[in-house]
Structure formats: structure tokens, C-alpha cells
CSV table of C-alpha atoms in Angstrom, one decimal:
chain,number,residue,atom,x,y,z
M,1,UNK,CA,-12.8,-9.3,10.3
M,2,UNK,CA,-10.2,-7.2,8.4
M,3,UNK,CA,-9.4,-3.5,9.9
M,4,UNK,CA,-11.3,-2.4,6.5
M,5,UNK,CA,-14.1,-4.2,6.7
M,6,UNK,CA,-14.2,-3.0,10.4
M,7,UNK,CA,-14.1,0.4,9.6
M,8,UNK,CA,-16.6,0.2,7.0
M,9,UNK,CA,-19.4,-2.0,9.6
M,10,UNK,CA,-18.7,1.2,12.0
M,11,UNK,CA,-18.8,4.3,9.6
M,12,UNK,CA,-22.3,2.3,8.2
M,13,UNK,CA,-23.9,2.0,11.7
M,14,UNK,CA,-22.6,5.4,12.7
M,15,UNK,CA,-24.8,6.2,9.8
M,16,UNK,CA,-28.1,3.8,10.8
M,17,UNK,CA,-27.7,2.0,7.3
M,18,UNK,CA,-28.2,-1.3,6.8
M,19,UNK,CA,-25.8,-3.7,5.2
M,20,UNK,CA,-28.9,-3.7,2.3
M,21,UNK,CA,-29.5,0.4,2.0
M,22,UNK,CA,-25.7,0.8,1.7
M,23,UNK,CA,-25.5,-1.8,-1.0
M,24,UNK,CA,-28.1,-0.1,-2.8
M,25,UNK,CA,-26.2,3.3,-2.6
M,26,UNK,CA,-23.1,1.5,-3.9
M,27,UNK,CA,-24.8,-0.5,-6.8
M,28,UNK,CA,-23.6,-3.9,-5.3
M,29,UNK,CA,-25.3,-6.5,-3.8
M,30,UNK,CA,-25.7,-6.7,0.1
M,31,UNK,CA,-24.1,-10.1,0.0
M,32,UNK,CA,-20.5,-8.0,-1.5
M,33,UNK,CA,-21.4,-5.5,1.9
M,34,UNK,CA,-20.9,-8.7,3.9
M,35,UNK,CA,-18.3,-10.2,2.0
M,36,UNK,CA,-16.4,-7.0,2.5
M,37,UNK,CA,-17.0,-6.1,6.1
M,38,UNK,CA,-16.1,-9.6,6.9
M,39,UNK,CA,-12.9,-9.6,5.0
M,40,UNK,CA,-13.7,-12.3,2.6
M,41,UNK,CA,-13.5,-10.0,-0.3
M,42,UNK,CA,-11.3,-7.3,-0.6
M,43,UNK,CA,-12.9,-4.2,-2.3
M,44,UNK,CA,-10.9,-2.3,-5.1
M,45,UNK,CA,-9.5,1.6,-4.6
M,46,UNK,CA,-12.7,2.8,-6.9
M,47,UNK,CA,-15.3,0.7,-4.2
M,48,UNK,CA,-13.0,2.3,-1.4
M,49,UNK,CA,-13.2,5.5,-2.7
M,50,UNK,CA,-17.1,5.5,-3.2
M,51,UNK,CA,-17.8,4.2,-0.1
M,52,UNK,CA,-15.6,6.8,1.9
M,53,UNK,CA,-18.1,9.5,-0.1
M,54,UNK,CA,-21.2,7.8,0.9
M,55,UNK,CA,-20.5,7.1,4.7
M,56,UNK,CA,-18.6,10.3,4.9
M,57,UNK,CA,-15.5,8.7,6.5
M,58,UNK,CA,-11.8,8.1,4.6
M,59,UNK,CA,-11.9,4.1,5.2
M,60,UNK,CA,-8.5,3.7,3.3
M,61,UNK,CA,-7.1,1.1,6.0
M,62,UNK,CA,-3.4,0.5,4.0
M,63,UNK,CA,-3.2,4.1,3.4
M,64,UNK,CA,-4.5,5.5,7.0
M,65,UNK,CA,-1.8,2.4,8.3
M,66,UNK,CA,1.1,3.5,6.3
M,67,UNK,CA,0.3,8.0,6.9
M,68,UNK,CA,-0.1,6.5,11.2
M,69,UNK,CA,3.4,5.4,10.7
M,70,UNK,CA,4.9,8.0,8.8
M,71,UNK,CA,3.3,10.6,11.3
M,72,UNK,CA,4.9,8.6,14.6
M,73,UNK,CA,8.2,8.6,12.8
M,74,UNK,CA,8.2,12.5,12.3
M,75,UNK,CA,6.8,13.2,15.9
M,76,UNK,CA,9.9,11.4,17.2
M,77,UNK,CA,12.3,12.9,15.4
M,78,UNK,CA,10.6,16.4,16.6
M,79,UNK,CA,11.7,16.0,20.4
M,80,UNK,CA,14.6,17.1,20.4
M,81,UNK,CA,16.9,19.3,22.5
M,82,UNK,CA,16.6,22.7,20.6
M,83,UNK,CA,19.8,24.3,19.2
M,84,UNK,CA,20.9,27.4,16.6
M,85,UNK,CA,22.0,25.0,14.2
M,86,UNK,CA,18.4,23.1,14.2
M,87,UNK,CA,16.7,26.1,13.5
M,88,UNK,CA,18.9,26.7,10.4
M,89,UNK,CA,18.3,23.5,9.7
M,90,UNK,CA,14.7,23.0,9.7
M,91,UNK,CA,14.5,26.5,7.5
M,92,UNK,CA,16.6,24.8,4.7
M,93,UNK,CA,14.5,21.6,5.0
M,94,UNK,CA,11.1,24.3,5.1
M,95,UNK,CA,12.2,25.4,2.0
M,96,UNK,CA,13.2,22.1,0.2
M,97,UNK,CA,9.8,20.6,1.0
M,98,UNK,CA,8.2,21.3,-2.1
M,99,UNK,CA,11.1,20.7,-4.1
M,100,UNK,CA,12.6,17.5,-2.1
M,101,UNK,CA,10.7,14.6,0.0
M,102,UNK,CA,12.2,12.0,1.8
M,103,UNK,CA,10.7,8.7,0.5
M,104,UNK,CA,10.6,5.6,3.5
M,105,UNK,CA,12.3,2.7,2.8
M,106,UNK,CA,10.1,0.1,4.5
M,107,UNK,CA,10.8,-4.1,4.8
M,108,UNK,CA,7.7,-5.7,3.8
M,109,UNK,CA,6.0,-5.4,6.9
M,110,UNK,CA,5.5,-1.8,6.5
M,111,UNK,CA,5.9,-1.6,10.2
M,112,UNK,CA,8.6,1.2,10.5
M,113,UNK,CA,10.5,2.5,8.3
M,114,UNK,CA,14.4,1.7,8.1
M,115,UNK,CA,15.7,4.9,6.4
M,116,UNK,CA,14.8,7.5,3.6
M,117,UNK,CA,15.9,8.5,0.2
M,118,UNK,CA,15.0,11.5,-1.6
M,119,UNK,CA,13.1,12.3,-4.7
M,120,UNK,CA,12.1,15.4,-6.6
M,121,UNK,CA,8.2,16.8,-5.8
M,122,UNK,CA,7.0,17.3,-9.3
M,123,UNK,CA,3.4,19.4,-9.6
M,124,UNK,CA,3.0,18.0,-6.2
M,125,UNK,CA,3.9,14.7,-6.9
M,126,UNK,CA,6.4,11.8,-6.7
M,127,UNK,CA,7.0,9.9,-10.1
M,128,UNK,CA,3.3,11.2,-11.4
M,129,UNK,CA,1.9,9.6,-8.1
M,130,UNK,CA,0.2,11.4,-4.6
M,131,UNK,CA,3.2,12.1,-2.0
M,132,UNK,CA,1.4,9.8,0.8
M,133,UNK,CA,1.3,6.9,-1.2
M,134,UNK,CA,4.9,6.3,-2.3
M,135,UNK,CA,7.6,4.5,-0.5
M,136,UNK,CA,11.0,2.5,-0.8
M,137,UNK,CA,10.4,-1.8,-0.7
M,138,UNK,CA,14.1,-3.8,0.4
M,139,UNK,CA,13.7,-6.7,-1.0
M,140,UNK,CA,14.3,-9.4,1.6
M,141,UNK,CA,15.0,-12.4,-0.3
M,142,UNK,CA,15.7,-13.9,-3.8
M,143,UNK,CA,12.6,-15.2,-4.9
M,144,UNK,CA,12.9,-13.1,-7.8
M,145,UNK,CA,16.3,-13.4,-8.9
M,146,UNK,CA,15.1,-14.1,-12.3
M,147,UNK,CA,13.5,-11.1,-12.7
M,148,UNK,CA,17.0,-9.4,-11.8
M,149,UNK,CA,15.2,-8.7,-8.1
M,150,UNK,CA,17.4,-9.6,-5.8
M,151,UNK,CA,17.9,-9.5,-1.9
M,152,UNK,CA,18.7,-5.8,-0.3
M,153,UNK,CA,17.6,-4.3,-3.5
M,154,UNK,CA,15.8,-1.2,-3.4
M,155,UNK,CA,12.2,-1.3,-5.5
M,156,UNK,CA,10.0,2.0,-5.5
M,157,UNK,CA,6.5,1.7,-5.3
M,158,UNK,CA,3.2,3.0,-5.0
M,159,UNK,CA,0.3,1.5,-2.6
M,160,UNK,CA,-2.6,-0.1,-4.7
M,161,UNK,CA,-5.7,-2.6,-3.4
M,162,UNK,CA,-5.4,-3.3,-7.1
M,163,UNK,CA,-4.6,-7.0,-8.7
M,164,UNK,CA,-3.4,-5.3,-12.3
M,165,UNK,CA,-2.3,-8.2,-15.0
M,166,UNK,CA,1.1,-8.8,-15.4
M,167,UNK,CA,2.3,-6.0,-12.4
M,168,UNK,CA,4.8,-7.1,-9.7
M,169,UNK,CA,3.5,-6.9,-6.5
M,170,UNK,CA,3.8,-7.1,-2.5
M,171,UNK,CA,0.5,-8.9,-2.0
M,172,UNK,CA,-0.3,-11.0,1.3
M,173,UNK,CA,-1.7,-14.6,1.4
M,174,UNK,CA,-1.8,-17.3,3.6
M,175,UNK,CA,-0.4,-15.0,6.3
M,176,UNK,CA,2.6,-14.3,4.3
M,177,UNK,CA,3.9,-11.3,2.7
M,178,UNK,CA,6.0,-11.6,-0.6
M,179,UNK,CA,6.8,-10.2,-4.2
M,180,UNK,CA,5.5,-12.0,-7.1
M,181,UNK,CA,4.3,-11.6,-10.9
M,182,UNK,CA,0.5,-11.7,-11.2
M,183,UNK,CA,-1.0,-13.1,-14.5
M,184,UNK,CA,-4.7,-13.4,-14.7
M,185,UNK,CA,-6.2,-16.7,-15.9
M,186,UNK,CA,-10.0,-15.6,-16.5
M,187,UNK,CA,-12.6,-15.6,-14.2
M,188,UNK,CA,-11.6,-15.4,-10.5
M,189,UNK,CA,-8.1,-17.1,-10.4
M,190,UNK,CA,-4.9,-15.4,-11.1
M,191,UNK,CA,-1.5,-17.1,-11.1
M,192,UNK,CA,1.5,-16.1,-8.8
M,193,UNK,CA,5.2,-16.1,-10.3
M,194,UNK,CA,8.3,-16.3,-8.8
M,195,UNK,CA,11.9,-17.3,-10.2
M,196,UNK,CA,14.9,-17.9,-7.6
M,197,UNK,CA,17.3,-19.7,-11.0
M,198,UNK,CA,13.8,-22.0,-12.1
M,199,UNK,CA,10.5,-20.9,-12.6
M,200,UNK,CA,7.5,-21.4,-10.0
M,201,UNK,CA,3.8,-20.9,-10.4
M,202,UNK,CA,1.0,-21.0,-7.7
M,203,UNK,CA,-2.9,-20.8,-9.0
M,204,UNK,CA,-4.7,-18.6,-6.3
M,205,UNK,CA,-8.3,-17.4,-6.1
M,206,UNK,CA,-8.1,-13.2,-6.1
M,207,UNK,CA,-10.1,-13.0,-3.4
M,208,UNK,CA,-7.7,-14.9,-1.0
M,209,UNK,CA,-4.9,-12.5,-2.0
M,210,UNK,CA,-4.4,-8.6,-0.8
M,211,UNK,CA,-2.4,-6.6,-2.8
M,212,UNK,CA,-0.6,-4.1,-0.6
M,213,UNK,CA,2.2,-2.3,-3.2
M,214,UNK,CA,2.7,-2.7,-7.2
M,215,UNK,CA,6.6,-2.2,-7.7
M,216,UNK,CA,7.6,0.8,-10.3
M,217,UNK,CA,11.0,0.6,-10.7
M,218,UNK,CA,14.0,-1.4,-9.1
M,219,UNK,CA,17.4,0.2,-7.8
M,220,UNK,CA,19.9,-2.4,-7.8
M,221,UNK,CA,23.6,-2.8,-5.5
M,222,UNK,CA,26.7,-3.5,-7.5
């Protein structure tokens, strides 16, 4: 059973629905409840979203993961001996907040985060996207040299549970993690791309595949 699906079998009993009463709430069929709580389908942000409202419980599992982390990271850097300097410190860094965030840089993992860059907070934002969901991919290997992606390479991204057409994503699969191309091919399959100097295809069915961050932008080393 995924965490998700774990989280959504709790919240639903915490609530004395059955599997069938929630699916009618949703507009799904009970067999998609199942499929979901079991982790053999992976439900989309909208479905996430919907069912958070209905059981009255934020069941976001990547997001809750990666804001768990983030929070651990910040608690340790809080202890501290105090000092004078510190203090000024931290009332500089107060008053950057809303104008400056530090962004994690994560391997692909998402585990802990291996440093931080900083971007601009626009209209409470990063890059038109919610602060919590952003962060820094290194890319670990070349599988997408073709692309111009290239090991150690810096890629910012946004999390998604979303498998959008043509996007470059970290998705998981067959207990790996890796950055690939997604082209849909009608119905339930989608193809995986990858170029390390010739071109590779995999066919996949989507439900076997969990997208965990679609890559925005790449920031290359010279």
C-alpha cells in the first residue's frame, strides 16, 4: 500500500465511510477508491485535492514528505549557540523573507537537501508557483545529454502527481527514480524518452508510473 493510499484508507475510516459512500461523494467508482488506497492507481492533484475537502484531512503525501523535510532542515539549523551577530542576522534574513527564499537543491531521492539557492518571492510566489512546492533537481547522470541535460546540472522544478504530454519529468517506476520525456500514445500507455548520444524509448502503462517533479527550467555548468 502506498503512504497515499494509506492516508486516504485512515482519514475515510476516521470518517465511518465506506470505500462505496466515498466514491459516491467523489463521482468515481468504488473500484478507483480501491485502486487508489491500494496504490495501484495513482490519483491526479484535482482527485487529491477533492478528496482532502471531503475527508477533511490534507492527504498530499509528496507534498507533506517534501514540507517534513524542509521543516527538519530548518529545526536543525535553529540550535545553535546564540550570539550578537546571529540576532543581526536573523533580522536581515526576517526582513528578506518576503523578498528572498532559499530554494533546496535535492538529488532525486528528495531525502535531504544538499544546499540552497535563492530566488525572488513574487505576489507570494516562486516563478508563478506556491513557495512549498518548488525546489532545485541535480541531475545525477546523463541520460539526457541529448536534451542538453547533463550530470551536476541544476534543473528547477515544481512538484506535480501530474503525467502532462510532452513535459520532462522525475517520475518513479520499477523502483527507480529518473528524468525522462513523456509522450502520450492514446489510451492508457505513455512513452518514456531518454537520449545519452542515441535515442531510447520505453512504452509504459501510466498507472505503473508516479510522477514526483515536472522540470521548468535547466541551469547548466560551463
Amino acid at each position: 500500500m502506498s503512504r497515499i493510499g494509506d492516508k486516504i484508507r485512515n482519514a475515510r475510516q476516521v470518517k465511518k465511510m465506506t470505500q462505496k459512500q466515498l466514491a459516491k461523494k467523489l463521482g468515481v467508482s468504488e473500484k478507483f477508491i480501491n485502486e487508489v488506497e491500494i496504490g495501484k492507481r495513482i490519483a491526479n492533484q484535482d482527485i487529491i485535492d477533492r478528496l482532502s475537502k471531503i475527508l477533511g484531512k490534507e492527504i498530499n503525501d509528496i507534498t507533506m514528505s517534501f514540507e517534513e523535510n524542509i521543516y527538519k532542515e530548518e529545526e536543525k539549523s535553529q540550535i545553535k549557540p546564540v550570539n550578537s551577530k546571529k540576532i543581526v542576522n536573523d533580522v536581515w534574513s526576517d526582513a528578506l523573507s518576503d523578498v528572498l527564499k532559499n530554494i533546496p537543491i535535492y538529488n532525486y531521492d528528495l531525502n535531504k537537501s544538499i544546499g540552497f539557492k535563492q530566488l525572488p518571492v513574487i505576489h507570494n510566489k516562486i516563478e508563478g508557483y506556491s513557495k512549498d512546492k518548488v525546489l532545485y533537481l541535480k541531475i545525477s547522470d546523463d541520460d539526457m545529454s541529448g536534451f542538453r541535460i547533463k550530470k551536476g546540472d541544476m534543473a528547477f522544478g515544481h512538484l506535480t502527481q501530474e503525467i502532462e504530454n510532452n513535459a520532462i519529468l522525475l517520475l518513479e517506476y520499477d523502483g527507480n527514480r529518473v528524468v525522462r520525456q513523456i509522450k502520450r500514445l492514446g489510451g492508457s500507455k505513455v512513452l518514456l524518452i531518454s537520449n545519452s548520444g542515441s535515442l531510447r524509448t520505453e512504452t509504459k502503462e501510466e498507472k505503473d508510473l508516479k510522477p514526483i517533479l515536472k522540470l521548468d527550467r535547466l541551469e547548466i555548468n560551463l
